[in-house]
Amino acid sequence: MTDLLLIAPILVSFATAVAAYLARRSRARTRAIGLAGSAVLLAIAVVLLAEVWRLGPIAMQASAWPAPFGITIVADLFSAIMVLIAAIIGFAVTIYSLGDIEPDLEAAGYYGLYHVLIAGVCGAFLTGDLFNLYVWFEVMLMASFGLLVLGGSPAQIDGGIKYVSINLISTVMFLIAVAILYGLTGTLNMADLSVAVAEVEDDGLLTVVAILFVIGFGIKSAVFPLFFWLPASYHTPPVAVSAIFAALLTKVGVYALIRMFTLIFTHDVGFTHGLLLAIAGVTMVTGVLGAAAQNQVRSILSFHIVSQIGYMVMGLALFTPLGMVGSVFYLVHHIIVKANLFLVSGVMNRLAGSFQLGEIGGLWRFKPLVALLFMIPAFSLAGMPPLSGFWAKFVLIRASLSLDTGAGYLIAATALVVGLLTLFSMTKIWGEAFWKPHPAGDHGVAPRLTAGRSALLLAPIIGLAGLTLAIGLYAEPFYQVSLAAAEQLLSNEAYVAAVIGDGAVLAAAGSGR
Amino acid sequence: MEALLAITVGAMTAAGVYLMLSWNMMRFLFGLVVIGNAANLAILTVGRHYGPAPPLVPDGQTAPAELVANALPQALILTAIVISFGILAFTVVLLYRAYEEMGTISGDDMRVAEPRPQPDQSTVGS
């Protein structure tokens, strides 16, 4: 039963993708299939998290090949949380897509690509095999290539070239790192690797491999100085695509970093995690400064993704229980808030006619509901109490201060200043888009949408804003789940036991080459 | 044998990086192909090269009698080749579309998504 449950998110997404693609000629049918698939995935993800919460980490061996020889699908609490949050965003953005995506893009197979992307993301969260992780990354990338250039405007093609080329470099780095790690240990199963790396005598070579992984996953998760593809491409596709990219793609990179640097590369924490801490600090600062220089809503939000990635890596780099709690909590909070901000930016564009801050205004006067819906995620992003971002930043800063080292104080100060600068960017959007009168006068803000369409656009925004409020006002259960996930991440025994189980003896023999 | 393979991987990586540093996106793409194949060869090399004997276990035994080829790296490479071939096909078409839309294959001149800031335009940032 748990076997089926573990593989179900991937199977459902792929089945939906195929069905939605085949039905693409009938607009009503492809939309219905896309929506139904997202809803089923959401239900499965809830059950999966409940099961993992009840049983601890669970694993299945594909085709019953015993680990470490076959491919393992495994879910610990962290994986299950990520699958659930991906399913929530997948569902919300599907509803938004029904109102946002033009009929010709739907006929071109939008929902098919969309669900392949979700399948890739879920697969990356659930796999327990390093090479399989590479395959899921590629599934996700190929779907994202298609979504990014769907429609084929010159800006999309231009952004697509940069996105594709830099991500392919990251793929090569990842592949080379996997190769060397396999050469060192003779295994690709992640749980088995965590045991096998202890037997590697050449710690220096292991650190080199670790850095190759930092580069590979660093490009995917857009950390400094590897983030340039992100602000070059994320503002070009349709808003729904921007939102799902912003919410999930970079976070898969962060997930992989967290997985690798808690499970496998813990041999030289002083160096590897020290490097990650430096990367985290510089990423936060460059991202937020880049955002301050932009005047287009989606470009500002894109740079803020980079900045926020720094916070998640910071929790990992601190490598204390509280730091890991912060990372997990931040991931959950950020995915919801960032997707929501992109969704709101799409509504702003439809109402006021542009993404350029100089060309819009007057939204507060004519559309106070939209203003309120922007305010909740925006202030949460900046970390204002009582919203979800406040608790996420609070935990991280508390964790860095309790290190009681110079680096800890420095990163805490950086995080606080970056939070303030985030607030600056958000107030810039607020002042320009909401408070300033529209440059075209009172007729600038026009309802360019039918009632049904604006309901489809606003419903997911309201839902996600509600989630942000819920996490902010009722943070304790979310904190407890993050805490349990962080404990599982830092002590790998349960994860390894779930994967290798009774075959531990076999694994020891296998890792000895 | 391993030394020869390792040197080949190094040479291919160097050639790939050199090509990828070009302004010409077509050369960049060729560089990506070369460095991708260097990665595949690296997998074969670090997976231990034991010669051409097929990894077959004789009837009635639990392990092969002599050194046999390691099948796993070959399976990994096959997967990687299939994936990179698909991506290459996509990228070539994308580049061709970019050439049609923008009339250039110079990475430096592709500025549609991120236009250069105009000096006479008064913006908040500059």
PDB file of C-alpha atoms in Angstrom, chain A residues 235 289-301 303 348 354-360 424-425 428-429 432-433 436, chain B residues 117-118 121-126:
ATOM      1  CA  HIS A 235       9.684  37.725 -16.586  1.00  0.00           C
ATOM      2  CA  LEU A 289      20.281  45.006  -4.651  1.00  0.00           C
ATOM      3  CA  GLY A 290      19.470  43.694  -8.137  1.00  0.00           C
ATOM      4  CA  ALA A 291      15.779  44.006  -7.302  1.00  0.00           C
ATOM      5  CA  ALA A 292      16.203  47.582  -6.106  1.00  0.00           C
ATOM      6  CA  ALA A 293      17.544  48.559  -9.557  1.00  0.00           C
ATOM      7  CA  GLN A 294      14.575  47.122 -11.490  1.00  0.00           C
ATOM      8  CA  ASN A 295      11.396  48.882 -12.561  1.00  0.00           C
ATOM      9  CA  GLN A 296       9.368  45.994 -13.903  1.00  0.00           C
ATOM     10  CA  VAL A 297       7.198  44.114 -11.430  1.00  0.00           C
ATOM     11  CA  ARG A 298       8.171  40.617 -12.515  1.00  0.00           C
ATOM     12  CA  SER A 299      11.887  41.517 -12.770  1.00  0.00           C
ATOM     13  CA  ILE A 300      11.791  42.837  -9.200  1.00  0.00           C
ATOM     14  CA  LEU A 301      10.116  39.639  -8.027  1.00  0.00           C
ATOM     15  CA  PHE A 303      15.578  39.130  -8.242  1.00  0.00           C
ATOM     16  CA  MET A 348      -2.147  43.959 -11.796  1.00  0.00           C
ATOM     17  CA  SER A 354       1.513  46.900 -17.973  1.00  0.00           C
ATOM     18  CA  PHE A 355       4.233  45.297 -15.869  1.00  0.00           C
ATOM     19  CA  GLN A 356       6.309  48.502 -16.013  1.00  0.00           C
ATOM     20  CA  LEU A 357       5.966  50.456 -12.774  1.00  0.00           C
ATOM     21  CA  GLY A 358       6.153  53.765 -14.653  1.00  0.00           C
ATOM     22  CA  GLU A 359       3.111  52.909 -16.770  1.00  0.00           C
ATOM     23  CA  ILE A 360       0.696  51.780 -14.060  1.00  0.00           C
ATOM     24  CA  PHE A 424      11.992  48.850   0.268  1.00  0.00           C
ATOM     25  CA  SER A 425      11.331  46.977  -2.997  1.00  0.00           C
ATOM     26  CA  LYS A 428       8.355  50.725  -4.288  1.00  0.00           C
ATOM     27  CA  ILE A 429       5.835  48.471  -6.057  1.00  0.00           C
ATOM     28  CA  GLU A 432       4.101  53.098  -7.898  1.00  0.00           C
ATOM     29  CA  ALA A 433       1.379  50.594  -8.726  1.00  0.00           C
ATOM     30  CA  LYS A 436       0.332  56.741  -7.524  1.00  0.00           C
TER      31      LYS A 436
ATOM     32  CA  PRO B 117      19.157  50.843 -20.202  1.00  0.00           C
ATOM     33  CA  GLN B 118      18.664  53.950 -22.343  1.00  0.00           C
ATOM     34  CA  GLN B 121      15.461  57.630 -20.016  1.00  0.00           C
ATOM     35  CA  SER B 122      14.990  58.777 -16.436  1.00  0.00           C
ATOM     36  CA  THR B 123      14.396  55.691 -14.331  1.00  0.00           C
ATOM     37  CA  VAL B 124      14.191  55.198 -10.607  1.00  0.00           C
ATOM     38  CA  GLY B 125      17.104  52.799 -10.522  1.00  0.00           C
ATOM     39  CA  SER B 126      19.800  54.616 -12.528  1.00  0.00           C
TER      40      SER B 126
END
